[in-house]
CSV table of C-alpha atoms and ligand atoms in Angstrom, one decimal:
chain,number,residue,atom,x,y,z
A,1,MET,CA,0.0,0.0,0.0
A,2,ASP,CA,1.1,3.4,-0.9
A,3,LYS,CA,0.9,6.4,1.6
A,4,LYS,CA,0.6,9.8,0.0
A,5,ALA,CA,1.4,12.9,2.1
A,6,VAL,CA,-1.5,15.0,3.3
A,7,THR,CA,-1.8,18.6,2.1
A,8,MET,CA,-3.7,21.2,4.0
A,9,ASP,CA,-6.0,21.7,1.0
A,10,LYS,CA,-7.0,18.1,1.0
A,11,LEU,CA,-7.5,18.1,4.7
A,12,VAL,CA,-9.7,21.2,4.7
A,13,ALA,CA,-11.8,19.7,1.9
A,14,LEU,CA,-12.3,16.4,3.7
A,15,CYS,CA,-13.1,18.2,7.0
A,16,LYS,CA,-15.8,20.3,5.2
A,17,ASN,CA,-17.3,17.5,3.3
A,18,ARG,CA,-17.4,14.9,6.1
A,19,GLY,CA,-18.8,17.1,8.9
A,20,LEU,CA,-15.5,17.6,10.8
A,21,ILE,CA,-14.8,21.3,10.6
A,22,PHE,CA,-16.7,24.1,8.7
A,23,GLN,CA,-15.7,27.7,8.1
A,24,GLY,CA,-17.2,29.9,10.9
A,25,SER,CA,-20.2,32.0,9.8
A,26,GLU,CA,-20.0,30.5,6.4
A,27,ILE,CA,-23.3,31.7,5.0
A,28,TYR,CA,-22.3,35.3,5.6
A,29,GLY,CA,-19.1,34.9,3.7
A,30,GLY,CA,-17.2,33.6,6.7
A,31,MET,CA,-15.5,35.2,9.6
A,32,GLY,CA,-11.7,35.1,9.2
A,33,ASN,CA,-9.9,32.5,11.2
A,34,THR,CA,-12.9,31.1,13.0
A,35,TRP,CA,-13.9,27.5,12.6
A,36,ASP,CA,-16.9,25.5,13.7
A,37,TYR,CA,-16.6,21.8,14.6
A,38,GLY,CA,-19.3,19.8,12.9
A,39,PRO,CA,-21.0,16.6,14.2
A,40,VAL,CA,-18.0,14.4,13.5
A,41,GLY,CA,-15.3,17.0,14.5
A,42,VAL,CA,-16.9,17.7,17.9
A,43,GLU,CA,-16.7,14.0,18.7
A,44,LEU,CA,-13.0,13.8,17.8
A,45,LYS,CA,-12.1,16.9,19.7
A,46,ASN,CA,-14.1,15.8,22.8
A,47,ASN,CA,-12.4,12.5,22.7
A,48,ILE,CA,-9.0,14.1,22.6
A,49,LYS,CA,-9.9,16.4,25.5
A,50,ARG,CA,-11.2,13.4,27.4
A,51,ALA,CA,-8.0,11.5,26.8
A,52,TRP,CA,-5.9,14.4,28.0
A,53,TRP,CA,-8.1,14.9,31.1
A,54,LYS,CA,-7.8,11.1,31.9
A,55,LYS,CA,-4.1,11.2,31.7
A,56,PHE,CA,-3.4,14.5,33.5
A,57,VAL,CA,-6.3,14.6,36.1
A,58,GLN,CA,-8.0,11.2,36.5
A,59,GLU,CA,-4.9,9.1,36.5
A,60,SER,CA,-2.8,11.5,38.4
A,61,ASP,CA,-3.2,11.2,42.2
A,62,ASN,CA,-2.0,14.8,42.9
A,63,SER,CA,-3.8,16.8,40.2
A,64,PHE,CA,-7.2,18.5,40.4
A,65,GLY,CA,-9.4,19.9,37.6
A,66,ILE,CA,-11.1,23.3,37.6
A,67,ASP,CA,-13.2,25.3,35.1
A,68,ALA,CA,-12.5,29.0,35.7
A,69,ALA,CA,-14.4,32.0,34.3
A,70,ILE,CA,-13.2,33.4,31.0
A,71,LEU,CA,-13.8,37.0,32.2
A,72,MET,CA,-11.6,37.9,35.1
A,73,ASN,CA,-10.9,41.0,37.1
A,74,SER,CA,-8.7,43.2,35.0
A,75,ARG,CA,-6.1,43.4,37.8
A,76,VAL,CA,-5.3,39.7,36.9
A,77,TRP,CA,-4.0,40.9,33.6
A,78,ASP,CA,-2.0,43.7,35.2
A,79,ALA,CA,-0.4,41.2,37.5
A,80,SER,CA,0.3,38.7,34.7
A,81,GLY,CA,1.9,41.4,32.6
A,82,HIS,CA,-0.5,40.9,29.7
A,83,THR,CA,-1.9,44.5,29.7
A,84,THR,CA,1.6,45.9,29.3
A,85,SER,CA,3.6,43.3,27.3
A,86,PHE,CA,1.4,40.7,25.6
A,87,SER,CA,2.1,42.1,22.2
A,88,ASP,CA,3.7,41.3,18.9
A,89,PRO,CA,5.8,43.5,16.7
A,90,GLN,CA,3.6,44.6,13.8
A,91,MET,CA,4.3,46.4,10.6
A,92,ASP,CA,1.8,47.6,8.0
A,93,CYS,CA,2.5,47.6,4.3
A,94,LYS,CA,1.7,51.2,3.1
A,95,ASN,CA,1.0,49.9,-0.4
A,96,CYS,CA,-1.6,47.2,0.2
A,97,LYS,CA,-2.4,47.9,3.9
A,98,THR,CA,-1.6,44.2,4.9
A,99,ARG,CA,-0.5,43.8,8.4
A,100,SER,CA,2.5,41.5,9.1
A,101,ARG,CA,4.6,40.4,12.1
A,102,ALA,CA,8.1,41.7,11.8
A,103,ASP,CA,9.5,38.5,13.5
A,104,ASN,CA,7.6,36.3,11.0
A,105,LEU,CA,9.0,38.3,8.1
A,106,ILE,CA,12.5,37.8,9.3
A,107,GLU,CA,12.0,34.1,10.0
A,108,ALA,CA,10.6,33.5,6.5
A,109,HIS,CA,13.2,35.6,4.7
A,110,SER,CA,16.1,34.0,6.5
A,111,LYS,CA,14.5,30.5,6.1
A,112,GLY,CA,14.7,30.0,9.8
A,113,LYS,CA,18.4,30.8,10.0
A,114,VAL,CA,17.9,34.1,11.9
A,115,ASN,CA,16.1,34.0,15.2
A,116,PRO,CA,14.0,37.2,15.7
A,117,ASP,CA,13.2,36.2,19.3
A,118,LEU,CA,16.8,37.4,20.2
A,119,MET,CA,16.4,40.8,18.5
A,120,SER,CA,15.1,44.1,19.7
A,121,ASN,CA,12.5,46.0,17.6
A,122,GLU,CA,15.3,48.3,16.3
A,123,GLU,CA,17.4,45.3,15.3
A,124,MET,CA,14.4,43.7,13.5
A,125,GLN,CA,13.7,47.0,11.7
A,126,ASN,CA,17.4,47.3,10.6
A,127,TYR,CA,17.4,43.7,9.3
A,128,ILE,CA,14.2,44.3,7.3
A,129,ALA,CA,15.7,47.5,5.8
A,130,GLU,CA,19.1,46.0,5.1
A,131,HIS,CA,17.7,42.9,3.4
A,132,LYS,CA,14.8,44.8,1.7
A,133,VAL,CA,12.3,42.3,3.0
A,134,ALA,CA,9.2,42.8,0.9
A,135,CYS,CA,5.5,42.5,1.8
A,136,PRO,CA,4.4,38.8,1.2
A,137,LYS,CA,1.1,40.0,-0.2
A,138,CYS,CA,2.0,42.7,-2.8
A,139,GLY,CA,5.8,42.5,-3.0
A,140,ALA,CA,6.3,46.2,-2.2
A,141,PHE,CA,9.0,47.4,0.2
A,142,ASN,CA,7.1,50.2,1.9
A,143,TRP,CA,6.7,49.5,5.6
A,144,THR,CA,5.5,51.6,8.6
A,145,PRO,CA,7.8,51.4,11.6
A,146,ILE,CA,7.3,48.5,14.0
A,147,ARG,CA,4.6,49.0,16.5
A,148,GLN,CA,3.8,46.7,19.4
A,149,PHE,CA,0.3,45.4,19.0
A,150,ASN,CA,-1.5,44.0,22.1
A,151,LEU,CA,-3.2,40.7,21.4
A,152,MET,CA,-5.9,40.8,24.0
A,153,PHE,CA,-9.5,41.3,22.9
A,154,GLU,CA,-11.2,44.0,25.0
A,155,THR,CA,-14.8,44.4,25.9
A,156,SER,CA,-16.6,46.3,28.6
A,157,ARG,CA,-18.8,45.7,31.6
A,158,GLY,CA,-21.3,48.1,33.0
A,159,VAL,CA,-25.0,48.8,33.1
A,160,THR,CA,-24.9,52.3,31.5
A,161,ASP,CA,-22.9,53.6,28.6
A,162,GLU,CA,-21.1,56.2,30.8
A,163,ASN,CA,-20.1,53.7,33.4
A,164,GLN,CA,-18.2,51.0,31.6
A,165,ASN,CA,-15.2,49.1,32.8
A,166,LYS,CA,-12.7,47.7,30.4
A,167,ILE,CA,-12.4,43.9,30.7
A,168,TYR,CA,-10.7,41.3,28.5
A,169,LEU,CA,-11.4,37.9,27.0
A,170,ARG,CA,-8.7,35.8,28.6
A,171,PRO,CA,-5.7,35.2,26.3
A,172,GLU,CA,-4.7,32.1,28.2
A,173,THR,CA,-6.3,29.8,30.7
A,174,ALA,CA,-3.3,29.8,33.1
A,175,GLN,CA,-4.3,32.7,35.3
A,176,GLY,CA,-7.5,30.8,36.3
A,177,GLU,CA,-5.3,28.1,37.8
A,178,PHE,CA,-3.0,30.6,39.5
A,179,VAL,CA,-5.7,32.7,41.2
A,180,ASN,CA,-7.3,29.5,42.5
A,181,PHE,CA,-4.1,28.0,43.9
A,182,LEU,CA,-5.1,28.4,47.5
A,183,ASN,CA,-8.8,27.5,47.0
A,184,VAL,CA,-7.8,24.2,45.5
A,185,GLN,CA,-5.1,23.5,48.0
A,186,ARG,CA,-7.4,24.2,51.0
A,187,THR,CA,-10.6,22.4,49.7
A,188,MET,CA,-8.8,19.4,48.4
A,189,ARG,CA,-6.3,19.3,51.4
A,190,ALA,CA,-3.6,19.1,48.7
A,191,LYS,CA,0.0,18.9,49.6
A,192,VAL,CA,2.7,20.5,47.5
A,193,PRO,CA,3.7,19.1,45.0
A,194,PHE,CA,0.3,19.1,43.3
A,195,GLY,CA,-1.2,20.2,40.0
A,196,ILE,CA,-4.2,22.2,38.8
A,197,ALA,CA,-5.6,21.4,35.3
A,198,GLN,CA,-8.1,23.1,33.1
A,199,ILE,CA,-9.5,22.9,29.6
A,200,GLY,CA,-11.0,26.1,28.3
A,201,LYS,CA,-11.3,28.8,25.6
A,202,ALA,CA,-8.7,31.5,25.1
A,203,PHE,CA,-8.8,34.5,22.7
A,204,ARG,CA,-6.0,36.3,20.9
A,205,ASN,CA,-6.2,39.0,18.4
A,206,GLU,CA,-3.5,37.4,16.3
A,207,ILE,CA,-1.9,39.5,13.6
A,208,THR,CA,-1.2,36.7,11.2
A,209,PRO,CA,-3.6,33.8,11.9
A,210,GLY,CA,-3.9,31.0,9.5
A,211,ASN,CA,-3.0,27.5,8.4
A,212,PHE,CA,-6.6,26.2,9.0
A,213,THR,CA,-7.1,25.7,12.8
A,214,PHE,CA,-3.4,26.0,13.6
A,215,ARG,CA,-3.5,29.7,14.6
A,216,THR,CA,-6.9,31.1,15.2
A,217,ILE,CA,-8.3,34.0,17.2
A,218,GLU,CA,-10.5,31.8,19.5
A,219,PHE,CA,-9.1,28.4,20.6
A,220,GLU,CA,-9.0,26.0,23.4
A,221,GLN,CA,-6.1,25.3,25.7
A,222,MET,CA,-5.5,22.3,27.9
A,223,GLU,CA,-3.2,23.3,30.7
A,224,HIS,CA,-1.6,21.7,33.8
A,225,GLN,CA,0.2,23.8,36.3
A,226,LEU,CA,2.4,21.8,38.7
A,227,PHE,CA,3.1,23.6,42.0
A,228,CYS,CA,6.3,22.5,43.7
A,229,LYS,CA,9.0,23.5,46.1
A,230,GLU,CA,12.0,25.3,44.7
A,231,GLY,CA,14.6,22.6,44.0
A,232,GLN,CA,12.0,20.1,42.8
A,233,ASP,CA,11.3,22.2,39.7
A,234,HIS,CA,14.1,20.7,37.5
A,235,GLU,CA,12.8,17.2,38.1
A,236,PHE,CA,9.2,18.1,37.4
A,237,TYR,CA,10.2,20.0,34.3
A,238,ASP,CA,11.9,16.9,32.9
A,239,GLU,CA,9.0,14.7,34.0
A,240,TYR,CA,6.4,16.8,32.3
A,241,LYS,CA,8.4,17.0,29.1
A,242,GLN,CA,8.3,13.2,29.0
A,243,LYS,CA,4.7,13.0,30.1
A,244,ALA,CA,3.6,15.4,27.4
A,245,PHE,CA,5.6,13.5,24.7
A,246,ASN,CA,4.2,10.1,25.9
A,247,PHE,CA,0.6,11.5,25.8
A,248,LEU,CA,1.0,12.5,22.2
A,249,THR,CA,2.3,9.1,21.1
A,250,SER,CA,-0.4,7.3,23.2
A,251,ILE,CA,-3.1,9.0,21.1
A,252,GLY,CA,-1.6,8.0,17.8
A,253,ILE,CA,1.1,10.6,16.9
A,254,SER,CA,4.3,8.9,15.6
A,255,ALA,CA,7.4,9.8,17.6
A,256,GLU,CA,9.3,10.6,14.3
A,257,HIS,CA,6.8,13.5,13.7
A,258,LEU,CA,7.6,15.1,17.1
A,259,ARG,CA,10.6,16.9,18.5
A,260,PHE,CA,11.6,19.0,21.4
A,261,LYS,CA,12.8,22.6,20.8
A,262,ASP,CA,14.3,24.6,23.6
A,263,HIS,CA,13.5,28.3,23.7
A,264,ASP,CA,16.5,30.4,22.7
A,265,LYS,CA,15.3,33.4,24.7
A,266,LEU,CA,13.7,32.9,28.2
A,267,ALA,CA,11.4,35.3,29.9
A,268,PHE,CA,13.4,37.1,32.7
A,269,TYR,CA,11.7,35.1,35.4
A,270,ALA,CA,11.8,31.6,33.7
A,271,LYS,CA,14.4,29.0,34.4
A,272,ALA,CA,13.7,26.7,31.4
A,273,ALA,CA,11.2,26.5,28.5
A,274,CYS,CA,10.8,24.3,25.5
A,275,ASP,CA,8.1,23.4,23.0
A,276,ILE,CA,7.2,20.1,21.5
A,277,GLN,CA,6.9,20.6,17.7
A,278,TYR,CA,4.9,18.5,15.3
A,279,LEU,CA,5.7,18.1,11.6
A,280,TYR,CA,2.6,19.8,10.1
A,281,PRO,CA,2.2,20.0,6.3
A,282,MET,CA,3.7,23.5,6.5
A,283,GLY,CA,6.7,22.3,8.5
A,284,TRP,CA,7.8,21.9,12.1
A,285,GLN,CA,5.6,24.1,14.4
A,286,GLU,CA,4.8,24.4,18.0
A,287,LEU,CA,2.2,22.0,19.4
A,288,ASN,CA,2.7,22.5,23.1
A,289,GLY,CA,4.9,24.4,25.6
A,290,ILE,CA,6.5,23.3,28.9
A,291,HIS,CA,7.9,26.1,31.1
A,292,ASN,CA,9.7,26.3,34.4
A,293,ARG,CA,8.1,29.6,35.6
A,294,THR,CA,9.7,29.8,39.1
A,295,ASN,CA,7.5,31.5,41.7
A,296,HIS,CA,6.9,34.5,39.4
A,297,ASP,CA,3.1,34.0,38.8
A,298,LEU,CA,2.1,33.5,42.4
A,299,SER,CA,4.4,36.2,43.6
A,300,ARG,CA,2.9,38.7,41.2
A,301,HIS,CA,-0.6,37.8,42.3
A,302,GLN,CA,0.4,38.2,46.0
A,303,GLU,CA,1.8,41.6,45.1
A,304,PHE,CA,-1.2,42.8,43.1
A,305,SER,CA,-4.0,41.3,45.1
A,306,GLY,CA,-2.5,41.9,48.5
A,307,LYS,CA,-3.4,38.4,49.5
A,308,PRO,CA,-0.7,36.0,50.7
A,309,MET,CA,-0.1,33.2,48.2
A,310,GLN,CA,2.2,31.2,50.4
A,311,TYR,CA,1.9,27.5,51.2
A,312,LEU,CA,2.4,26.3,54.7
A,313,ASP,CA,4.2,23.0,54.7
A,314,PRO,CA,2.4,20.9,57.4
A,315,TYR,CA,5.5,18.8,58.1
A,316,THR,CA,8.2,21.5,58.4
A,317,ASN,CA,6.0,24.5,59.2
A,318,GLU,CA,7.9,26.3,56.4
A,319,LYS,CA,6.0,29.0,54.5
A,320,TYR,CA,6.9,29.6,50.9
A,321,ILE,CA,5.5,30.6,47.5
A,322,PRO,CA,5.7,27.5,45.2
A,323,TYR,CA,7.4,27.2,41.9
A,324,VAL,CA,5.3,26.4,38.8
A,325,VAL,CA,6.0,24.0,36.0
A,326,GLU,CA,3.5,24.7,33.3
A,327,TYR,CA,2.4,22.4,30.5
A,328,SER,CA,0.1,23.9,27.9
A,329,ILE,CA,-1.3,22.5,24.7
A,330,GLY,CA,-3.9,23.8,22.3
A,331,ALA,CA,-6.8,21.4,21.8
A,332,ASP,CA,-7.4,22.7,18.3
A,333,ARG,CA,-3.7,22.4,17.3
A,334,LEU,CA,-3.6,18.9,18.7
A,335,THR,CA,-6.8,18.0,16.8
A,336,LEU,CA,-5.2,19.3,13.6
A,337,ALA,CA,-2.0,17.3,14.3
A,338,ILE,CA,-4.2,14.2,14.8
A,339,LEU,CA,-6.0,14.9,11.5
A,340,CYS,CA,-2.7,15.3,9.6
A,341,GLU,CA,-1.3,12.1,11.2
A,342,ALA,CA,-4.4,10.0,10.5
A,343,TYR,CA,-4.9,10.9,6.9
A,344,GLU,CA,-3.9,8.4,4.3
A,345,GLU,CA,-4.7,7.9,0.6
A,346,GLU,CA,-4.2,4.2,0.0
A,347,THR,CA,-3.8,2.6,-3.4
A,348,LEU,CA,-5.5,-0.7,-3.0
A,349,GLU,CA,-4.5,-4.0,-4.7
A,350,ASN,CA,-7.3,-3.6,-7.3
A,351,GLY,CA,-5.9,-0.1,-8.3
A,352,GLU,CA,-8.6,1.9,-6.6
A,353,THR,CA,-7.8,4.5,-4.0
A,354,ARG,CA,-9.5,5.1,-0.7
A,355,VAL,CA,-9.0,7.9,1.8
A,356,VAL,CA,-8.8,6.6,5.3
A,357,MET,CA,-8.4,8.3,8.6
A,358,HIS,CA,-6.4,6.0,10.9
A,359,PHE,CA,-7.5,7.6,14.2
A,360,ALA,CA,-6.5,5.6,17.3
A,361,PRO,CA,-9.8,3.8,18.1
A,362,SER,CA,-9.9,5.4,21.5
A,363,ILE,CA,-10.3,8.9,20.0
A,364,ALA,CA,-12.1,8.0,16.7
A,365,PRO,CA,-15.3,10.1,16.4
A,366,TYR,CA,-17.6,7.2,15.8
A,367,LYS,CA,-16.6,3.8,17.1
A,368,VAL,CA,-18.9,1.6,15.0
A,369,ALA,CA,-21.2,1.8,12.0
A,370,VAL,CA,-24.2,-0.5,11.5
A,371,LEU,CA,-24.9,-1.3,7.8
A,372,PRO,CA,-27.8,-3.5,6.6
A,373,LEU,CA,-26.9,-5.3,3.4
A,374,GLN,CA,-30.5,-4.9,2.0
A,375,LYS,CA,-33.6,-3.0,2.8
A,376,ASN,CA,-35.5,-6.0,4.3
A,377,LEU,CA,-32.7,-6.2,6.9
A,378,ASN,CA,-33.2,-2.6,8.1
A,379,GLU,CA,-35.3,-3.5,11.1
A,380,LYS,CA,-32.8,-6.0,12.5
A,381,ALA,CA,-30.0,-3.5,11.8
A,382,MET,CA,-31.9,-0.8,13.6
A,383,GLN,CA,-32.2,-3.0,16.7
A,384,VAL,CA,-28.5,-3.7,16.7
A,385,TYR,CA,-27.8,0.1,16.3
A,386,LYS,CA,-30.2,1.1,19.1
A,387,ASP,CA,-28.4,-1.4,21.4
A,388,LEU,CA,-24.8,-0.4,20.5
A,389,CYS,CA,-25.5,3.4,20.7
A,390,LYS,CA,-26.1,3.0,24.4
A,391,ASP,CA,-22.4,2.3,24.8
A,392,PHE,CA,-20.7,4.0,21.8
A,393,MET,CA,-21.0,6.7,19.3
A,394,CYS,CA,-22.6,4.6,16.6
A,395,SER,CA,-23.5,5.5,13.0
A,396,TYR,CA,-26.4,3.9,11.0
A,397,ASP,CA,-26.2,3.9,7.2
A,398,GLU,CA,-28.5,2.1,4.8
A,399,ALA,CA,-28.0,4.3,1.7
A,400,GLY,CA,-25.9,3.3,-1.3
A,401,SER,CA,-23.7,0.3,-2.1
A,402,ILE,CA,-21.9,-1.4,0.7
A,403,GLY,CA,-18.5,-0.3,-0.8
A,404,LYS,CA,-19.6,3.3,-0.8
A,405,ARG,CA,-20.8,3.0,2.8
A,406,TYR,CA,-17.4,1.5,3.8
A,407,ARG,CA,-15.6,4.4,2.1
A,408,ARG,CA,-17.7,7.0,4.0
A,409,GLN,CA,-16.8,5.4,7.3
A,410,ASP,CA,-13.2,5.1,6.3
A,411,GLU,CA,-13.1,8.9,5.6
A,412,ILE,CA,-14.3,9.7,9.1
A,413,GLY,CA,-12.1,7.0,10.7
A,414,THR,CA,-14.7,4.7,12.1
A,415,PRO,CA,-12.7,1.7,13.3
A,416,TYR,CA,-15.4,-0.9,12.9
A,417,CYS,CA,-18.3,-1.6,10.5
A,418,VAL,CA,-20.9,-4.1,11.4
A,419,THR,CA,-22.8,-5.6,8.4
A,420,ILE,CA,-26.2,-7.2,8.9
A,421,ASP,CA,-26.9,-9.9,6.3
A,422,PHE,CA,-29.3,-12.8,5.9
A,423,GLU,CA,-27.3,-15.1,8.1
A,424,THR,CA,-27.9,-12.5,10.9
A,425,LEU,CA,-31.6,-13.4,10.8
A,426,GLU,CA,-30.9,-17.1,11.1
A,427,ASN,CA,-28.2,-17.2,13.8
A,428,ASN,CA,-27.7,-13.7,15.2
A,429,THR,CA,-24.2,-13.3,13.8
A,430,VAL,CA,-22.8,-10.3,12.0
A,431,THR,CA,-19.6,-9.5,10.1
A,432,LEU,CA,-17.3,-6.9,11.7
A,433,ARG,CA,-14.9,-5.2,9.3
A,434,ASP,CA,-11.7,-3.6,10.5
A,435,ARG,CA,-11.0,-0.1,9.0
A,436,ASP,CA,-7.2,-0.5,8.7
A,437,THR,CA,-6.8,-4.1,7.5
A,438,MET,CA,-10.3,-4.3,5.9
A,439,GLU,CA,-10.4,-7.9,7.2
A,440,GLN,CA,-13.8,-9.2,8.4
A,441,VAL,CA,-14.6,-11.6,11.2
A,442,ARG,CA,-18.0,-13.2,12.1
A,443,LEU,CA,-19.2,-12.5,15.6
A,444,ASN,CA,-22.3,-13.2,17.6
A,445,ILE,CA,-24.3,-10.0,18.3
A,446,SER,CA,-24.1,-10.6,22.0
A,447,ASP,CA,-20.2,-10.5,21.8
A,448,LEU,CA,-20.1,-7.2,19.8
A,449,LYS,CA,-20.1,-4.8,22.8
A,450,ASN,CA,-17.2,-6.5,24.7
A,451,TYR,CA,-15.2,-6.9,21.5
A,452,ILE,CA,-15.5,-3.2,20.6
A,453,GLN,CA,-15.1,-2.0,24.2
A,454,GLU,CA,-11.8,-3.9,24.5
A,455,LYS,CA,-10.4,-2.3,21.3
A,456,ILE,CA,-11.3,1.3,22.0
A,457,LYS,CA,-9.9,1.5,25.5
A,458,PHE,CA,-7.9,4.7,26.2
B,1,LIG,P1,2.8,30.6,19.2
B,1,LIG,O1,4.3,30.9,19.4
B,1,LIG,O2,2.5,29.6,18.2
B,1,LIG,O3,2.0,31.9,19.1
B,1,LIG,P2,2.6,30.6,22.0
B,1,LIG,O4,4.0,30.2,22.4
B,1,LIG,O5,2.2,32.0,22.1
B,1,LIG,O6,2.3,30.0,20.6
B,1,LIG,P3,1.4,29.6,24.4
B,1,LIG,O7,1.0,30.9,24.9
B,1,LIG,O8,2.5,28.9,25.0
B,1,LIG,O9,1.6,29.7,22.8
B,1,LIG,O10,0.1,28.7,24.4
B,1,LIG,C1,0.1,27.3,24.6
B,1,LIG,C2,-0.5,26.6,23.5
B,1,LIG,O11,-1.8,27.1,23.1
B,1,LIG,C3,0.4,26.6,22.2
B,1,LIG,O12,1.4,25.6,22.3
B,1,LIG,C4,-0.7,26.2,21.2
B,1,LIG,O13,-0.9,24.8,21.1
B,1,LIG,C5,-1.9,26.9,21.7
B,1,LIG,N1,-2.1,28.2,21.0
B,1,LIG,C6,-1.5,29.4,21.3
B,1,LIG,N2,-2.0,30.3,20.4
B,1,LIG,C7,-2.9,29.7,19.6
B,1,LIG,C8,-3.7,30.2,18.5
B,1,LIG,N3,-3.7,31.5,18.1
B,1,LIG,N4,-4.5,29.3,17.9
B,1,LIG,C9,-4.5,28.0,18.2
B,1,LIG,N5,-3.8,27.5,19.3
B,1,LIG,C10,-3.0,28.4,19.9
């Protein structure tokens, strides 16, 4: 069998046609860089989030989940530094009015050889001038000077027009975990080291969004903050790097398509930071980040809120502000990586091609499809479907040739197809077809549930 590489165009088309992901507000001409998950896509993303939660909350004896508010007191963003420094260096092309990020222009122009993270705005501006880096849209070399552009979306809260307070849509979920550090510690009687995890929406007014769901203005993050004592931070940093990597391979991403990339430039408070990158169709790109943030975040909240953020060690009576090891991954970027990884165009032995999504069965949107071979078998097939859908996301399809129905299921990655035929009426057996091998086995209906359950375990 021959595997052809996936392109973003093919993936976008498949996602649109098979109910995975649609353009946001499509009937109004779309809303740039917003995407809606359809009936199949929402199952896939939910399964990915569930797998993450299982690994980082359920199976972890010292981690606790929360779901914090998106809108937070504005002082939170002063303490975190977002109001003053959560910005990107932006330049506008005076010719075609397109906005670009100076750092991205340099990265693209130098083909990744020059690292703009290490440059000041002035140095970036000099580089662009010296190398005559042109606008990627119109080719002109006619830039405004670099300006810092804050990425937070602002809104306002107030009952009258005159009395409005500026508030923000959170640009990251992390602050929800930090401000609840003591609430979780106290109510769960947690002892440091322990973790707080959260899955939730974040919003960024990105200057150059794109590449399908890779960089959007509204996205979901899955985050785990590990609170520990200074001195334990190195060990936890290494542990979470490994845990993050193992999680990705456990849900079907091949290790050859993943790599660690240390940050060249650290924030002034950070001790270590790295990304795990995935080999997307457009090249190696960040999939998640792991940071040793020292006690910076809790110290800032102590300073700005005036509330002590110290932990009292019950064994030693020592009081201290814990260090934080942060692990943060975008649910949408991960879903995109899973889609890229799963996609295959197979040339079959008879010369035909089929598109098949090889999702790990544990995260596949639908686990099983029930397909009656002929119309007069529909009633029996419906009974089997009604029974199976109590336990699994199950699809029922009676339209078209059996070959076409198999292809439809292959394209949404359903690991098993159950065919109801005349023998089913005689002895209650069905054929079960495996998506990847296309091999079929004959099973008793009463054994179906256990068989599938075993295969789709996380
Ligand atoms: P990038 O360098 O790609 O802008 P970042 O370093 O700013 O990302 P973090 O702030 O560390 O990202 O966010 C953690 C994770 O959230 C990222 O690794 C990524 O998976 C996801 N993420 C961040 N920004 C976006 C976005 N605009 N669209 C989709 N996912 C995002």
